[in-house]
Short mmCIF file of C-alpha atoms in Angstrom, two decimals:
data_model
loop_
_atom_site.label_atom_id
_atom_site.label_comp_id
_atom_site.label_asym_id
_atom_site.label_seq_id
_atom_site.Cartn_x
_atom_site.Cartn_y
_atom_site.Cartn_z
CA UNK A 6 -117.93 12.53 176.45
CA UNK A 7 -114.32 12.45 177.58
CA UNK A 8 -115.26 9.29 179.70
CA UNK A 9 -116.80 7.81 177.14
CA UNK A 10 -113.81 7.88 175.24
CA UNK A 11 -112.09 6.60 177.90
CA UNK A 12 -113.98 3.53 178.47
CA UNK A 13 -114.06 3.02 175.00
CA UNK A 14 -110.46 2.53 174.60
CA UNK A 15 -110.17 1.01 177.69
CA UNK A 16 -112.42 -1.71 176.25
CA UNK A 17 -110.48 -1.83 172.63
CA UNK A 18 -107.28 -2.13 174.99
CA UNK A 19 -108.97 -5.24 176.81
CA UNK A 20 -110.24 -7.24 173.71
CA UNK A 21 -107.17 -6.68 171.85
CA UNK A 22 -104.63 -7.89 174.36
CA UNK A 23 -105.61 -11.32 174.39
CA UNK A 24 -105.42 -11.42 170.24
CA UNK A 25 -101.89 -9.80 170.57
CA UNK A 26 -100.89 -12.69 173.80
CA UNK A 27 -102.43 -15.89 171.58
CA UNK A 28 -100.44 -14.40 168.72
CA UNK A 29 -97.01 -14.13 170.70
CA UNK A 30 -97.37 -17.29 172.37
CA UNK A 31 -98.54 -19.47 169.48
CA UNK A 32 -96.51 -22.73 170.03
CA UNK A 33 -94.53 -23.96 167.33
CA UNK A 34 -94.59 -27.19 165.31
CA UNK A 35 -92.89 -29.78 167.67
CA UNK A 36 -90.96 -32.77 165.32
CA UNK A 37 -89.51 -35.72 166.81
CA UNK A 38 -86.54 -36.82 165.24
CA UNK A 39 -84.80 -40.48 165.72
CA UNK A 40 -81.54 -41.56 164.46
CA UNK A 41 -79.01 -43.73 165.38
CA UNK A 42 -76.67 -40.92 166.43
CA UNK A 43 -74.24 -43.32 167.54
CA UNK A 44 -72.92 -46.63 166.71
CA UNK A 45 -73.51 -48.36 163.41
CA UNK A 46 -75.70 -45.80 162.05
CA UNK A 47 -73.53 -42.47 163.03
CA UNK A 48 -72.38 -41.72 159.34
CA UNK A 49 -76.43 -41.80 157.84
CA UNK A 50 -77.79 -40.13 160.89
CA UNK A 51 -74.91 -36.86 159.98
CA UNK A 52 -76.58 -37.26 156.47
CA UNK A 53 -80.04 -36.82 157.59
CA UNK A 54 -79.27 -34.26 160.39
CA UNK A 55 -77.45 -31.78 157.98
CA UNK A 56 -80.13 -32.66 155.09
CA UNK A 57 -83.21 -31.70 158.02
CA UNK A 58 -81.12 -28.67 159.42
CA UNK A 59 -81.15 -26.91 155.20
CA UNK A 60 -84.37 -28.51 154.15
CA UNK A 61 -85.73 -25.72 157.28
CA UNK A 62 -83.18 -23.00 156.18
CA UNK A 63 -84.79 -23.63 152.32
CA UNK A 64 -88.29 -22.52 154.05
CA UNK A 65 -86.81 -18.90 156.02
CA UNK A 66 -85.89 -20.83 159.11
CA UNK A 67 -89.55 -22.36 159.92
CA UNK A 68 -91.55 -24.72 158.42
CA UNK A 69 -94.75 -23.98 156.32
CA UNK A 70 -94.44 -20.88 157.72
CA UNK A 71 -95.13 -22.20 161.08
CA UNK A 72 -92.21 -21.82 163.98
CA UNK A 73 -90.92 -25.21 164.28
CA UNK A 74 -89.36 -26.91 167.30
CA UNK A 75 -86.93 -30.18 167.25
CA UNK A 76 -86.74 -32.99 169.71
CA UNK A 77 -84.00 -35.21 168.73
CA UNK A 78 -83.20 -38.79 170.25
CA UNK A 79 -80.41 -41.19 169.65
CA UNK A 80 -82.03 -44.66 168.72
CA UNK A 81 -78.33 -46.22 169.27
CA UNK A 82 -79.39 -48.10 166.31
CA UNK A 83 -81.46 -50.37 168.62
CA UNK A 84 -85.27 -51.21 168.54
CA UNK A 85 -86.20 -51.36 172.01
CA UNK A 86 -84.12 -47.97 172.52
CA UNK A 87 -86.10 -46.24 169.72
CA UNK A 88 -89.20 -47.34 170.92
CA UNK A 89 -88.92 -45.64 174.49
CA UNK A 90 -87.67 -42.69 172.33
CA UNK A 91 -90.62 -43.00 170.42
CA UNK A 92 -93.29 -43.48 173.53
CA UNK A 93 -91.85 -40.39 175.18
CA UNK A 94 -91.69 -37.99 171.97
CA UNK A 95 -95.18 -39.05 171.83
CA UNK A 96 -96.78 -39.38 175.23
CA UNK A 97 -94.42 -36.83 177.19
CA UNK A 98 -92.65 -33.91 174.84
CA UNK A 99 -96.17 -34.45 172.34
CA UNK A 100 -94.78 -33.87 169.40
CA UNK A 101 -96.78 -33.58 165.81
CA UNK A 102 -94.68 -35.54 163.39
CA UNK A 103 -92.33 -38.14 164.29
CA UNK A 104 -89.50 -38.86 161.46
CA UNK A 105 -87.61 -41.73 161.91
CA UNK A 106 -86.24 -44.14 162.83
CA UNK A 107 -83.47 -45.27 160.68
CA UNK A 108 -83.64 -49.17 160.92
CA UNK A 109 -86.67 -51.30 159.74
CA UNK A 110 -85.64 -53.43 162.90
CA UNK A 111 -86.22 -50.53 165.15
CA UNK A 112 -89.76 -49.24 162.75
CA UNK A 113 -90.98 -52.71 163.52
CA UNK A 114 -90.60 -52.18 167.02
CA UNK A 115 -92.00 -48.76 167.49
CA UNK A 116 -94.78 -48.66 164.63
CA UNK A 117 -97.33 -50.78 166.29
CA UNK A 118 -98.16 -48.34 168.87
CA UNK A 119 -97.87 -45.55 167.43
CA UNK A 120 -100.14 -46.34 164.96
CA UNK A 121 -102.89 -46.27 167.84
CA UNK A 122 -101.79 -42.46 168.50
CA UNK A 123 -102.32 -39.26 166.43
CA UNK A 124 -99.01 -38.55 165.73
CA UNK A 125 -97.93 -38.46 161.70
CA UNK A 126 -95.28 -40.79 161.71
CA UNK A 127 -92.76 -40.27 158.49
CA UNK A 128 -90.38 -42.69 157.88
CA UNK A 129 -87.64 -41.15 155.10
CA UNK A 130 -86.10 -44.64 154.30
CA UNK A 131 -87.37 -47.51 156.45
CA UNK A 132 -90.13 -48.98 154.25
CA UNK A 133 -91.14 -52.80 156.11
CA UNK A 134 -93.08 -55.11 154.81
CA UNK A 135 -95.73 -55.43 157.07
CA UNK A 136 -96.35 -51.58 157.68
CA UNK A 137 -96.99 -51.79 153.29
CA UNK A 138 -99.31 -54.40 153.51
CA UNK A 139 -101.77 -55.84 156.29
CA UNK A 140 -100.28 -53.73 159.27
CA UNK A 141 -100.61 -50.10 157.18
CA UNK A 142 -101.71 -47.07 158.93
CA UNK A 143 -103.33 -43.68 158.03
CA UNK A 144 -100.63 -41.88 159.90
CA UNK A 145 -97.78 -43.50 158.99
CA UNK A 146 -95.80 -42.34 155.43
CA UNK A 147 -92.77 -43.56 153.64
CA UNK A 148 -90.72 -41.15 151.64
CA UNK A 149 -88.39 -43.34 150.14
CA UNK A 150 -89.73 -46.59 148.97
CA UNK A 151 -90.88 -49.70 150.24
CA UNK A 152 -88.10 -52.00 151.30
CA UNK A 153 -88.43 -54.63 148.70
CA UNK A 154 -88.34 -52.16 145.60
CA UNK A 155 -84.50 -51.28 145.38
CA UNK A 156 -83.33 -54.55 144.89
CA UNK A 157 -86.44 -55.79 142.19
CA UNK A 158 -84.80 -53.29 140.54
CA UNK A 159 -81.74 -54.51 140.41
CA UNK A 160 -83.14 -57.60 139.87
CA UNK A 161 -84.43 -56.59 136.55
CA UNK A 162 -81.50 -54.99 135.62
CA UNK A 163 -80.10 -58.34 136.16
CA UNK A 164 -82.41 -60.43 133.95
CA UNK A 165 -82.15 -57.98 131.95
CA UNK A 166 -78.51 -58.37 131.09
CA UNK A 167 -78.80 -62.13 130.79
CA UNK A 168 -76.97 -62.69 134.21
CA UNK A 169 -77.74 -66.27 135.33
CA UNK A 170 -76.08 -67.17 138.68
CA UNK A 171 -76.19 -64.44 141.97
CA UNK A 172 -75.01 -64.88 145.26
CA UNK A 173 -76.82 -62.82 147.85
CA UNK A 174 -75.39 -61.51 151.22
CA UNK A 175 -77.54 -59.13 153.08
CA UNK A 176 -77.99 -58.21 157.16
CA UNK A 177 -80.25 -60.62 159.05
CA UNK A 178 -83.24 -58.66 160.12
CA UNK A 179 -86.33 -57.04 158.34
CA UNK A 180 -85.03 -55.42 155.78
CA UNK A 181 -82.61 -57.71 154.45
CA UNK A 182 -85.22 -60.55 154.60
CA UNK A 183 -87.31 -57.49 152.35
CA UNK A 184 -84.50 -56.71 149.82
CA UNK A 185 -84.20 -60.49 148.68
CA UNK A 186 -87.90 -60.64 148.51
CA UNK A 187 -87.83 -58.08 146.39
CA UNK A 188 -84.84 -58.94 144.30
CA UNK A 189 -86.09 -62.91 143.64
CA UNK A 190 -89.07 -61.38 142.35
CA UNK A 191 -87.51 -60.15 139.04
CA UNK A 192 -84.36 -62.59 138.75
CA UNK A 193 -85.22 -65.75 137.66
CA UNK A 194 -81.98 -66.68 137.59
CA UNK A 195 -80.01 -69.31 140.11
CA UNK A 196 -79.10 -68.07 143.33
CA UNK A 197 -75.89 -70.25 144.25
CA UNK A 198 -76.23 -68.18 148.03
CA UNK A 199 -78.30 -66.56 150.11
CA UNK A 200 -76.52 -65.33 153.13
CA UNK A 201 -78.25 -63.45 156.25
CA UNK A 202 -74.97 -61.91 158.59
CA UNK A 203 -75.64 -60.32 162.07
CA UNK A 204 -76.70 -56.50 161.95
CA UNK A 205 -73.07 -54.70 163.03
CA UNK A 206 -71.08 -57.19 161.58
CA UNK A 207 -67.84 -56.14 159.86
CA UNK A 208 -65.42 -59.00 159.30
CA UNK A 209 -66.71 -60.93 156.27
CA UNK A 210 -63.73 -63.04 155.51
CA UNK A 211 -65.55 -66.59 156.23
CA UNK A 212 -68.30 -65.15 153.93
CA UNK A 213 -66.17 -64.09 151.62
CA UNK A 214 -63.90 -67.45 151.23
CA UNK A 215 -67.33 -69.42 150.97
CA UNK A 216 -69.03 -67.29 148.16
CA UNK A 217 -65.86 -67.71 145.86
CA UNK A 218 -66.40 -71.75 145.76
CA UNK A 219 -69.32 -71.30 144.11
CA UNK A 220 -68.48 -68.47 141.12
CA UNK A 221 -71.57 -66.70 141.02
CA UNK A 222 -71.73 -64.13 137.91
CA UNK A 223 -73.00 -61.55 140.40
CA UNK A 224 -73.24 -60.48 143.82
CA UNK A 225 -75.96 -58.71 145.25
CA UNK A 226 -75.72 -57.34 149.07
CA UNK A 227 -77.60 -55.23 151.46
CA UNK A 228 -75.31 -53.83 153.95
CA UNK A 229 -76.18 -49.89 155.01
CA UNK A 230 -73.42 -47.55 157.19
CA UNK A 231 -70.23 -48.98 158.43
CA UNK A 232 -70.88 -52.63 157.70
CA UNK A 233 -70.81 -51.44 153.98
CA UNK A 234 -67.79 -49.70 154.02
CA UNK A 235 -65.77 -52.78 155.07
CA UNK A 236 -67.73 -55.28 152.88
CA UNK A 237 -67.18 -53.31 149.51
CA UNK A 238 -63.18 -53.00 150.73
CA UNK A 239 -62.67 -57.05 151.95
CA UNK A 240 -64.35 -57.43 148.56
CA UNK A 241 -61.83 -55.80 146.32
CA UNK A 242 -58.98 -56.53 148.58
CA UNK A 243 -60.08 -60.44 148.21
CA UNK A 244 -59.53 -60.23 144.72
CA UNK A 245 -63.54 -60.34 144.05
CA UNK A 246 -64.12 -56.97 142.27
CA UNK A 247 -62.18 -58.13 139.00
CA UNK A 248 -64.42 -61.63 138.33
CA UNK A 249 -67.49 -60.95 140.07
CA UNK A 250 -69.43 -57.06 139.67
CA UNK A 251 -70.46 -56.38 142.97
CA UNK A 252 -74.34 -54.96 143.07
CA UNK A 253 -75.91 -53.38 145.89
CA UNK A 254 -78.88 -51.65 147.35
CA UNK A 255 -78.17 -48.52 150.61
CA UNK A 256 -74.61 -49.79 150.55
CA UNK A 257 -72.20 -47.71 148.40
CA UNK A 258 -73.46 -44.02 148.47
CA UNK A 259 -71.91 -40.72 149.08
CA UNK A 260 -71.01 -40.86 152.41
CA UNK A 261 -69.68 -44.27 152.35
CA UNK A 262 -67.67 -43.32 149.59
CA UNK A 263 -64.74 -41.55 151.00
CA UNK A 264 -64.30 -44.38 153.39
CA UNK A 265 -64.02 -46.89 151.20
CA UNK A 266 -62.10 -45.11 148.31
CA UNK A 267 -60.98 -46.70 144.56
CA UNK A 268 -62.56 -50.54 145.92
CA UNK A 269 -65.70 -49.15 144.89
CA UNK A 270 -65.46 -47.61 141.39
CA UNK A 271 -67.46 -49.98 139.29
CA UNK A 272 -69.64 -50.89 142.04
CA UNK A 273 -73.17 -50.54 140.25
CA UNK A 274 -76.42 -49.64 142.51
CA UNK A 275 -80.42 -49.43 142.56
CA UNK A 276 -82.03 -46.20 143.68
CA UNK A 277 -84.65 -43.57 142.94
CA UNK A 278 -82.43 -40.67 143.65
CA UNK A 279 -78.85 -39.68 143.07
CA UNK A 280 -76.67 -36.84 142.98
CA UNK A 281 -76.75 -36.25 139.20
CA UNK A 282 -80.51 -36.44 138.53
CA UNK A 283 -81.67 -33.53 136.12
CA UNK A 284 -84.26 -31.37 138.19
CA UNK A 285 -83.73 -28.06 139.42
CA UNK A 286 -84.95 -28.94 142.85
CA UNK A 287 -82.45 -31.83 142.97
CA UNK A 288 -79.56 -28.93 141.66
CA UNK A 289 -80.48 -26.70 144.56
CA UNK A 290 -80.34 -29.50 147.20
CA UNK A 291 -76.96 -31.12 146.08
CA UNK A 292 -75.28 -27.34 145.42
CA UNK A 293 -76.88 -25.89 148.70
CA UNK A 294 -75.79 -28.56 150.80
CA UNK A 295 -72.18 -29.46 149.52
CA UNK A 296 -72.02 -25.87 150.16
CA UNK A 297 -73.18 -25.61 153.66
CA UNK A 298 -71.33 -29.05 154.79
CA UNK A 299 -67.93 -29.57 153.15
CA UNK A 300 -69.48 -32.85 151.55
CA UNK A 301 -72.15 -34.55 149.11
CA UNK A 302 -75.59 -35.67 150.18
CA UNK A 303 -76.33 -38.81 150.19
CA UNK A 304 -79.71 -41.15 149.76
CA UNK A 305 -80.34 -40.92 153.11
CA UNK A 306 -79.75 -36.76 153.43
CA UNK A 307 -82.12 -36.92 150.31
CA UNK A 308 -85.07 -38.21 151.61
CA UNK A 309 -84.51 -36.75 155.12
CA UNK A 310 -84.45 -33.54 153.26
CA UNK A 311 -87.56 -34.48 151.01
CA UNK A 312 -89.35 -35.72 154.74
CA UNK A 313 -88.96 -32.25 156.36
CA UNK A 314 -90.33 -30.13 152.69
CA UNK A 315 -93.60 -32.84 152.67
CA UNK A 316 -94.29 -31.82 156.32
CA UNK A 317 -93.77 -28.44 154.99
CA UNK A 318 -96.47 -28.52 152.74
CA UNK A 319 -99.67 -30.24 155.04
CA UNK A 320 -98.36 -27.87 157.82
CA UNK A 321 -99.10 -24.79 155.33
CA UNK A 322 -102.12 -26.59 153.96
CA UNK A 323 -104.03 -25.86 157.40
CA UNK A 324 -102.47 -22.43 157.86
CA UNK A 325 -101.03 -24.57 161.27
CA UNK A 326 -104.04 -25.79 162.59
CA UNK A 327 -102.33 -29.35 164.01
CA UNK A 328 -106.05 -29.71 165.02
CA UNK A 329 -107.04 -30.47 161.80
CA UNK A 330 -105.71 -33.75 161.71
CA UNK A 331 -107.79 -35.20 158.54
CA UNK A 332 -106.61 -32.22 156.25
CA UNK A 333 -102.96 -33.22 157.35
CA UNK A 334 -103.29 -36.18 156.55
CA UNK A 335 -105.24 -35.09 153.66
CA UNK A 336 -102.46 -32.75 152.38
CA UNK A 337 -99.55 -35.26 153.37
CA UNK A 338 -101.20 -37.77 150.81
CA UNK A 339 -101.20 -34.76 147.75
CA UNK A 340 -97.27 -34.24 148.72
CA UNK A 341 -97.24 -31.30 147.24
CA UNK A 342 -93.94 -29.98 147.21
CA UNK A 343 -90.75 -29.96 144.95
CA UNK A 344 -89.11 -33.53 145.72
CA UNK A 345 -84.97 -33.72 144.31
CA UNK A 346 -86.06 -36.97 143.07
CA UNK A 347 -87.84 -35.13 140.16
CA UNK A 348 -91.64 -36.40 140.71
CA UNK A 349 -93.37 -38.90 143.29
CA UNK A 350 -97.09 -39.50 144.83
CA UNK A 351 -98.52 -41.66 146.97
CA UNK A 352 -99.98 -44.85 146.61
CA UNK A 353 -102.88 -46.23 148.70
CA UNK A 354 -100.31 -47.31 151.35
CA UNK A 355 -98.86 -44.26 152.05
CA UNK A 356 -95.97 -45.41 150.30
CA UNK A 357 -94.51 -43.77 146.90
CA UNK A 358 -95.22 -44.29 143.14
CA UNK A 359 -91.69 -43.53 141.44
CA UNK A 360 -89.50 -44.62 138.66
CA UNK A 361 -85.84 -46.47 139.53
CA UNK A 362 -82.58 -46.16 138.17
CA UNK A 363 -79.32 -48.45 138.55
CA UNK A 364 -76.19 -45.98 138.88
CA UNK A 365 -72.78 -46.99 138.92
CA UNK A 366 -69.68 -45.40 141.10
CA UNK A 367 -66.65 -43.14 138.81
CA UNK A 368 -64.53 -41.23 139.69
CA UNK A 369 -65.12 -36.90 138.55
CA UNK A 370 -62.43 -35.50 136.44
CA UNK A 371 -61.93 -33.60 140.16
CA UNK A 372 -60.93 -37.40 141.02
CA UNK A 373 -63.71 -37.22 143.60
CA UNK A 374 -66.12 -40.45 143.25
CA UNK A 375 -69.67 -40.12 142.79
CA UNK A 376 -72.72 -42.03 141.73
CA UNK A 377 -73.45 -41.75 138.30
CA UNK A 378 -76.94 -42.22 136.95
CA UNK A 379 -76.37 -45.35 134.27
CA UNK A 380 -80.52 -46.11 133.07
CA UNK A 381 -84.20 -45.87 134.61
CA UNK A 382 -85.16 -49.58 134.92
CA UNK A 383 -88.71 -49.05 136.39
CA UNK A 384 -91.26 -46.41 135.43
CA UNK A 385 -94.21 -45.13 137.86
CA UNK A 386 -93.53 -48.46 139.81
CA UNK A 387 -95.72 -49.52 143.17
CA UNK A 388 -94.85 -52.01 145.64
CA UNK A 389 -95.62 -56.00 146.01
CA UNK A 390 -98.22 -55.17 149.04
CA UNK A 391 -100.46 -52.21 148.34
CA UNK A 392 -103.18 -54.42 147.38
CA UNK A 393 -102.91 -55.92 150.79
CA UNK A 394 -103.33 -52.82 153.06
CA UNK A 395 -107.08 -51.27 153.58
CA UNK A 396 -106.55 -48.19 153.45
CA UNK A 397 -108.73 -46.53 151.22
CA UNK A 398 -110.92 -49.96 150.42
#
């Protein structure tokens, strides 16, 4: 009888040890990360690093209640660095999610093949044209918006306050080529330019001289990181700011802010998220990471933070399983989760269905300068080249 016993536990011993080793040495969630760490980019990627680093404290350190393990790369800001990034996050470290990169430039380059993987690629601001429309892929999801969509909206807020004549200065690569798309297709006003500068460009005096012959009503520019910072400043200092209101879409925020100082009070802007937009989720988030940081979130930090809660939620829809690729996928498309812009879903595209707002930059009676939140100019809006993608045809 004793024996029997024995054996008995013996055998209870045996079957539960491997339960108890697959249990300890479950791996974690692996998430690629690529920013441009360093040069033009350094002062977003900060932004999105801190905004990733809470969004994972927010959910007890893990995420879905899955461990979770980082691989970060430095992009540089350049495509064909971000795509070796991307081949080896991929291919070598195989990780589950990919967010990033930064740049459309560099999303261009690295979207193609990964596309052909089974990787969940999730872009927080990059939103190309292509990747909306013919070149869309089941794995691939914008958190943001699609490229064109900031500046239609301040192109309707434009027509809508009878402005006639807009000169237009953006960088020379995807995205700018996106933003004026998307800003001629609600001005129907003249534009008397349409300038395309190189990407890292910071001197704009030439630009500058030639856009005052030809007293436009309005500018409107593109110009993200450090190349904003010194455009909204040569602006003001060239006298500019006074005759002609300076518009702009991932330009003046509230990391570029600081840098450029009093130039940009006054400096209006078209968004779908900003510091002061009444949701509790959007409280926590600004509160939480002002807090943790020393400084305000910006756009960027937002939807970094926002990429890292939707993972969140299809990685504790499968209880995860990162086998179960189709209910990812599946539960990535519900985005179920608290978002700080308020409310978003997703369109066919993988790309969101949200409302826009123009804001404008003041200065808080603590005489630190913020974005203020001025009107919603589009409601539950979708973008130019949905109908062209087949997903889900």
């Amino acid at each position: 009888m004793q024996a029997a016993v024995r054996l008995s536990t013996a055998l209870c011993l045996l079957l539960a040890t491997p339960v108890l080793a697959t249990t300890a040495l479950a791996d974690p969630v692996k998430v690629g990360v690529i920013l441009p760490q360093t040069g033009v980019g350094a002062v977003l990627a900060k932004q999105m690093q801190a905004a990733i680093d809470l969004a994972i404290v927010h959910q007890g350190g893990k995420l879905g209640g899955q461990e979770v393990e980082f691989v970060w790369g430095d992009s540089q800001g350049k495509a064909d660095v971000a795509k070796q990034l991307a081949d080896e996050m991929v291919k070598s470290k195989k990780v589950e999610f990919l967010v990033g990169p930064l740049f459309s430039s560099e999303m261009m380059a690295v979207h193609g093949g990964l596309a052909r993987t089974d990787a969940f690629v999730i872009s927080p601001i990059s939103g190309p044209a292509p990747i909306a429309g013919k070149s869309c892929s089941a794995n691939f999801f914008n958190v943001s918006s699609q490229n064109d969509q900031q500046a239609e909206a301040l192109g309707a807020y434009l027509e809508k306050q009878g402005v006639k004549r807009v000169y237009v200065m953006t960088v020379n690569n995807q995205a700018g080529k996106d933003m004026v798309s998307g800003f001629k297709r609600h001005f129907k006003g003249e534009l008397v330019g349409e300038v395309y500068t190189r990407f890292g460009q910071v001197d704009f005096a030439a630009e500058l001289s030639a856009l005052r012959t030809t007293t436009p009503e309005a500018t409107f520019i593109f110009y993200p990181g450090d190349m904003g910072v010194q455009y909204v400043k040569q602006y003001a200092q060239a006298g500019l700011t006074r005759s002609v209101p300076l518009y702009t879409v991932w330009t003046v925020d509230q990391a570029t802010l600081p840098a450029v100082g009093d130039d940009a009070i006054g400096v209006r802007s078209g968004n779908v998220w900003s510091i002061d937009l009444p949701n509790p989720a959007n409280a926590r988030f600004v509160a939480d990471f002002k807090q943790k940081n020393g400084f305000l979130p910006n756009d960027y930090a937002a939807h970094a933070y926002d990429s890292i809660l939707l993972i969140g939620s299809a990685v504790q829809a499968v209880g995860g399983d990162m086998s179960r690729k189709d209910d990812i996928r599946k539960a990535l498309e519900k985005a179920d989760f608290a978002s700080n812009r308020g409310k978003f879903s997703y369109n066919t595209n993988h790309f969101p269905i949200e409302d826009y707002y123009v804001r404008e930059v003041v200065k808080g009676k603590d005489g630190v300068l913020v974005t203020r939140t001025v009107e919603k100019i589009m409601s539950d809006a979708k973008d130019a080249y949905s109908q062209e993608c087949p997903l889900g045809k």
